[in-house]
């Protein structure tokens, strides 16, 4: 279980995340919704150890991880797929996956699992990552995170800037991972997509949790309907 308690994060004087307490129980898919600038990226970057200026606690199975360096948090099983899809452009798909594999050892079984999840990556395994489409790079970024065998996968706006048909492929993979029991914290602006797959959701507004509940409860809220569901 991943839990934050009264997590606050700032950029110098700007407080981007305020007293955020959320839970991702084992095997669940939890969504955090919110508009541009609501603090969603800062929240996951703080959990993953990328963002350092923060207070409050982050617990992974009861162990406080908020003061640990990024590599240690990754080793304990928290993997962030950042917004903007970080792949190593000159390396091939297969090399990108191998590079991310747990402890740097090649893991063919795990690589094959990524290829099962994203057949497009299998077709392009010898292609340079930088020459792939945005959607394929998103798949590869998720594949790289999966190569670390994460206990919790943090996905920061996986649908950002992608065509609807590609977003569907990405969301089918998210649903498949969830069905396998992978714990997932999903950051999204696209409430319709996120609420369709989540077990539980939070709405973040100006850095604070404004609402929490089941997808059905959030979908019924006037705030969400007006701002996110059209
Ligand atoms: P988006 O979907 O646009 O990324 P978000 O919900 O992820 O939005 P954040 O990126 O976490 O929001 O930003 C939260 C707040 O922190 C915003 O007010 C933003 O301007 C501010 N912020 C983000 N990054 C920085 C930075 N590097 N320096 C200063 N302020 C920042």
Coordinates of C-alpha atoms and ligand atoms in Angstrom, one line a residue:
X1 CA 0.0 0.0 0.0
X2 CA 1.2 3.5 -0.9
X3 CA 0.0 6.3 1.3
X4 CA 0.7 10.0 1.5
X5 CA -0.2 11.9 4.7
X6 CA -0.4 15.7 4.7
X7 CA 2.0 15.9 1.8
X8 CA 3.0 19.4 0.9
X9 CA 5.3 20.4 -1.9
X10 CA 6.6 23.8 -3.1
X11 CA 8.8 25.6 -5.6
X12 CA 10.5 28.2 -3.4
X13 CA 7.6 30.3 -2.2
X14 CA 4.9 28.7 -4.4
X15 CA 3.1 25.9 -2.7
X16 CA 1.9 23.5 -5.4
X17 CA 0.7 20.6 -3.2
X18 CA -1.1 21.2 0.2
X19 CA -1.8 18.6 2.8
X20 CA -2.6 15.8 0.4
X21 CA -3.5 12.5 2.0
X22 CA -4.2 9.7 -0.5
X23 CA -4.0 6.0 -0.5
X24 CA -3.3 3.4 -3.2
X25 CA -4.2 0.0 -1.7
X26 CA -2.4 -3.0 -3.2
X27 CA -3.8 -4.1 -6.5
X28 CA -5.9 -1.0 -6.9
X29 CA -6.0 1.6 -9.6
X30 CA -6.4 5.1 -8.1
X31 CA -6.9 8.2 -10.3
X32 CA -6.0 11.8 -9.4
X33 CA -7.9 14.2 -11.6
X34 CA -7.4 18.0 -11.9
X35 CA -7.0 20.9 -14.2
X36 CA -3.7 22.3 -15.6
X37 CA -1.6 23.5 -12.7
X38 CA -3.7 21.7 -10.0
X39 CA -0.5 20.2 -8.7
X40 CA -0.9 16.6 -10.1
X41 CA 2.6 16.3 -11.5
X42 CA 4.2 17.8 -8.4
X43 CA 2.3 15.3 -6.3
X44 CA 3.6 12.2 -8.2
X45 CA 7.1 13.7 -8.6
X46 CA 7.1 14.2 -4.8
X47 CA 6.1 10.6 -4.2
X48 CA 8.7 9.3 -6.6
X49 CA 11.5 11.4 -5.0
X50 CA 12.1 13.6 -8.0
X51 CA 10.8 16.6 -6.3
X52 CA 12.6 17.3 -3.0
X53 CA 11.1 20.4 -1.5
X54 CA 8.3 18.8 0.5
X55 CA 6.9 18.1 4.0
X56 CA 4.6 15.4 5.2
X57 CA 5.0 11.6 4.8
X58 CA 4.9 9.1 2.0
X59 CA 4.6 5.5 3.2
X60 CA 5.2 2.4 1.2
X61 CA 3.9 -0.6 3.1
X62 CA 4.3 1.4 6.2
X63 CA 8.0 2.5 5.5
X64 CA 8.5 6.2 5.3
X65 CA 10.2 6.9 2.0
X66 CA 9.8 10.7 1.7
X67 CA 13.4 11.4 2.7
X68 CA 15.0 8.7 0.5
X69 CA 16.8 9.5 -2.7
X70 CA 15.2 8.7 -6.0
X71 CA 17.2 5.6 -6.8
X72 CA 16.3 4.1 -3.4
X73 CA 12.6 4.8 -3.8
X74 CA 12.8 3.2 -7.3
X75 CA 14.5 0.2 -5.9
X76 CA 11.8 -0.2 -3.2
X77 CA 9.3 -0.4 -6.0
X78 CA 7.9 3.0 -6.9
X79 CA 8.2 3.7 -10.7
X80 CA 7.3 7.0 -12.3
X81 CA 6.4 7.3 -15.9
X82 CA 6.8 11.1 -16.2
X83 CA 4.8 13.4 -18.4
X84 CA 6.6 13.8 -21.7
X85 CA 7.8 10.2 -22.0
X86 CA 11.4 9.9 -21.2
X87 CA 13.1 7.4 -23.5
X88 CA 16.7 7.2 -24.6
X89 CA 16.3 8.5 -28.1
X90 CA 19.4 7.0 -29.8
X91 CA 18.9 3.5 -28.3
X92 CA 16.5 0.9 -29.7
X93 CA 13.3 -0.2 -28.1
X94 CA 15.0 -3.4 -26.8
X95 CA 18.0 -1.5 -25.5
X96 CA 15.7 1.0 -23.7
X97 CA 13.9 -1.9 -22.0
X98 CA 17.2 -3.7 -21.1
X99 CA 18.6 -0.5 -19.7
X100 CA 15.7 -0.2 -17.3
X101 CA 15.5 -3.8 -16.2
X102 CA 15.8 -4.6 -12.5
X103 CA 19.5 -4.2 -11.3
X104 CA 20.5 -3.7 -15.0
X105 CA 20.3 -7.4 -15.7
X106 CA 18.6 -8.5 -18.9
X107 CA 15.2 -10.1 -18.2
X108 CA 13.8 -11.7 -21.3
X109 CA 10.6 -12.9 -19.6
X110 CA 9.8 -9.4 -18.4
X111 CA 10.7 -7.9 -21.7
X112 CA 8.3 -10.4 -23.4
X113 CA 5.6 -9.3 -21.0
X114 CA 6.0 -5.7 -22.1
X115 CA 5.8 -6.9 -25.8
X116 CA 2.6 -8.8 -25.0
X117 CA 1.2 -5.7 -23.5
X118 CA 2.3 -3.5 -26.4
X119 CA 2.6 -5.6 -29.6
X120 CA 3.7 -2.4 -31.4
X121 CA 6.9 -2.3 -29.4
X122 CA 7.6 -5.9 -30.4
X123 CA 7.3 -4.9 -34.0
X124 CA 9.7 -2.0 -33.4
X125 CA 12.2 -3.6 -31.0
X126 CA 15.2 -2.7 -33.2
X127 CA 14.1 0.8 -34.0
X128 CA 15.6 3.9 -32.4
X129 CA 13.2 5.1 -29.7
X130 CA 13.6 8.7 -30.8
X131 CA 12.2 8.0 -34.2
X132 CA 8.9 6.6 -32.9
X133 CA 5.6 8.3 -32.6
X134 CA 4.5 10.0 -29.4
X135 CA 2.1 7.1 -28.6
X136 CA 4.8 4.5 -29.1
X137 CA 7.2 6.5 -26.9
X138 CA 4.5 6.5 -24.2
X139 CA 4.2 2.7 -24.5
X140 CA 8.0 2.4 -24.2
X141 CA 8.1 4.7 -21.2
X142 CA 5.5 2.5 -19.5
X143 CA 7.5 -0.6 -20.6
X144 CA 10.7 0.9 -19.1
X145 CA 8.9 1.4 -15.8
X146 CA 7.5 -2.1 -15.8
X147 CA 11.0 -3.5 -16.3
X148 CA 11.8 -2.4 -12.7
X149 CA 9.0 -4.8 -11.4
X150 CA 7.3 -1.9 -9.6
X151 CA 5.1 -2.4 -6.6
X152 CA 3.3 0.8 -7.6
X153 CA 3.3 2.3 -11.0
X154 CA 2.8 6.1 -11.2
X155 CA 1.5 7.3 -14.5
X156 CA 1.6 11.1 -15.2
X157 CA -0.9 12.0 -17.9
X158 CA -0.4 9.0 -20.2
X159 CA -2.9 10.4 -22.7
X160 CA -1.3 13.8 -23.0
X161 CA -1.1 15.0 -26.6
X162 CA -2.1 11.6 -28.2
X163 CA -4.8 10.7 -30.8
X164 CA -7.9 9.1 -29.4
X165 CA -7.1 5.7 -31.0
X166 CA -3.7 5.6 -29.4
X167 CA -5.2 6.7 -26.0
X168 CA -7.5 3.7 -26.3
X169 CA -4.5 1.4 -26.8
X170 CA -2.7 2.9 -23.7
X171 CA -5.9 2.6 -21.6
X172 CA -6.4 -1.0 -22.6
X173 CA -2.9 -1.7 -21.4
X174 CA -3.6 0.1 -18.1
X175 CA -6.7 -1.9 -17.6
X176 CA -4.8 -5.2 -18.4
X177 CA -2.1 -4.3 -15.9
X178 CA -4.8 -3.5 -13.3
X179 CA -6.4 -6.9 -14.0
X180 CA -3.1 -8.6 -13.4
X181 CA -3.0 -6.9 -9.9
X182 CA -0.5 -4.1 -10.6
X183 CA -1.0 -1.2 -8.2
X184 CA -1.4 2.0 -10.2
X185 CA -1.6 5.7 -9.4
X186 CA -3.0 7.4 -12.5
X187 CA -2.7 11.2 -13.0
X188 CA -5.1 12.4 -15.6
X189 CA -6.9 15.5 -16.9
X190 CA -9.1 13.3 -19.1
X191 CA -11.7 12.4 -16.4
X192 CA -13.8 10.3 -18.7
X193 CA -10.9 7.9 -19.5
X194 CA -9.6 7.8 -15.9
X195 CA -12.9 7.3 -14.2
X196 CA -13.7 4.4 -16.6
X197 CA -10.8 2.3 -15.3
X198 CA -10.3 3.5 -11.7
X199 CA -11.4 1.9 -8.4
X200 CA -11.1 5.1 -6.5
X201 CA -10.5 8.7 -7.5
X202 CA -9.4 12.1 -6.1
X203 CA -10.0 15.5 -7.5
X204 CA -7.1 17.9 -6.9
X205 CA -7.8 21.7 -7.0
X206 CA -5.2 24.3 -6.4
X207 CA -2.9 21.7 -4.7
X208 CA -5.6 20.4 -2.4
X209 CA -7.9 17.3 -2.4
X210 CA -11.3 18.7 -3.2
X211 CA -13.1 15.5 -3.5
X212 CA -12.6 11.7 -3.1
X213 CA -14.7 8.7 -3.9
X214 CA -15.6 6.0 -6.3
X215 CA -15.7 6.9 -10.0
X216 CA -19.5 6.9 -9.9
X217 CA -19.5 9.4 -7.0
X218 CA -17.0 11.7 -8.8
X219 CA -18.8 11.4 -12.1
X220 CA -22.0 12.6 -10.4
X221 CA -20.4 15.7 -8.9
X222 CA -21.4 19.0 -10.5
X223 CA -17.8 20.2 -10.3
X224 CA -16.5 17.3 -12.3
X225 CA -19.4 17.4 -14.8
X226 CA -18.9 21.1 -15.4
X227 CA -15.1 21.1 -15.6
X228 CA -14.1 17.7 -16.9
X229 CA -17.0 15.8 -18.4
X230 CA -18.4 18.4 -20.7
Ligands
LIG1 P1 -0.2 20.1 -15.7 O1 -1.2 19.2 -16.1 O2 -0.2 21.4 -16.4 O3 1.2 19.6 -15.6 P2 -0.4 19.8 -12.9 O4 -1.7 19.6 -12.2 O5 0.5 18.6 -13.1 O6 -0.6 20.5 -14.2 P3 1.9 21.0 -11.6 O7 2.7 20.8 -12.9 O8 2.2 20.1 -10.5 O9 0.4 20.9 -12.0 O10 2.0 22.5 -11.1 C1 1.4 22.9 -9.9 C2 1.8 24.4 -9.6 O11 3.2 24.5 -9.4 C3 1.5 25.3 -10.7 O12 1.0 26.5 -10.2 C4 2.8 25.5 -11.5 O13 2.9 26.8 -12.1 C5 3.8 25.4 -10.3 N1 5.1 24.8 -10.8 C6 5.2 23.7 -11.5 N2 6.5 23.5 -11.8 C7 7.2 24.5 -11.3 C8 8.6 24.9 -11.3 N3 9.5 24.2 -11.8 N4 8.9 26.1 -10.7 C9 7.9 26.9 -10.2 N5 6.6 26.6 -10.2 C10 6.2 25.4 -10.7

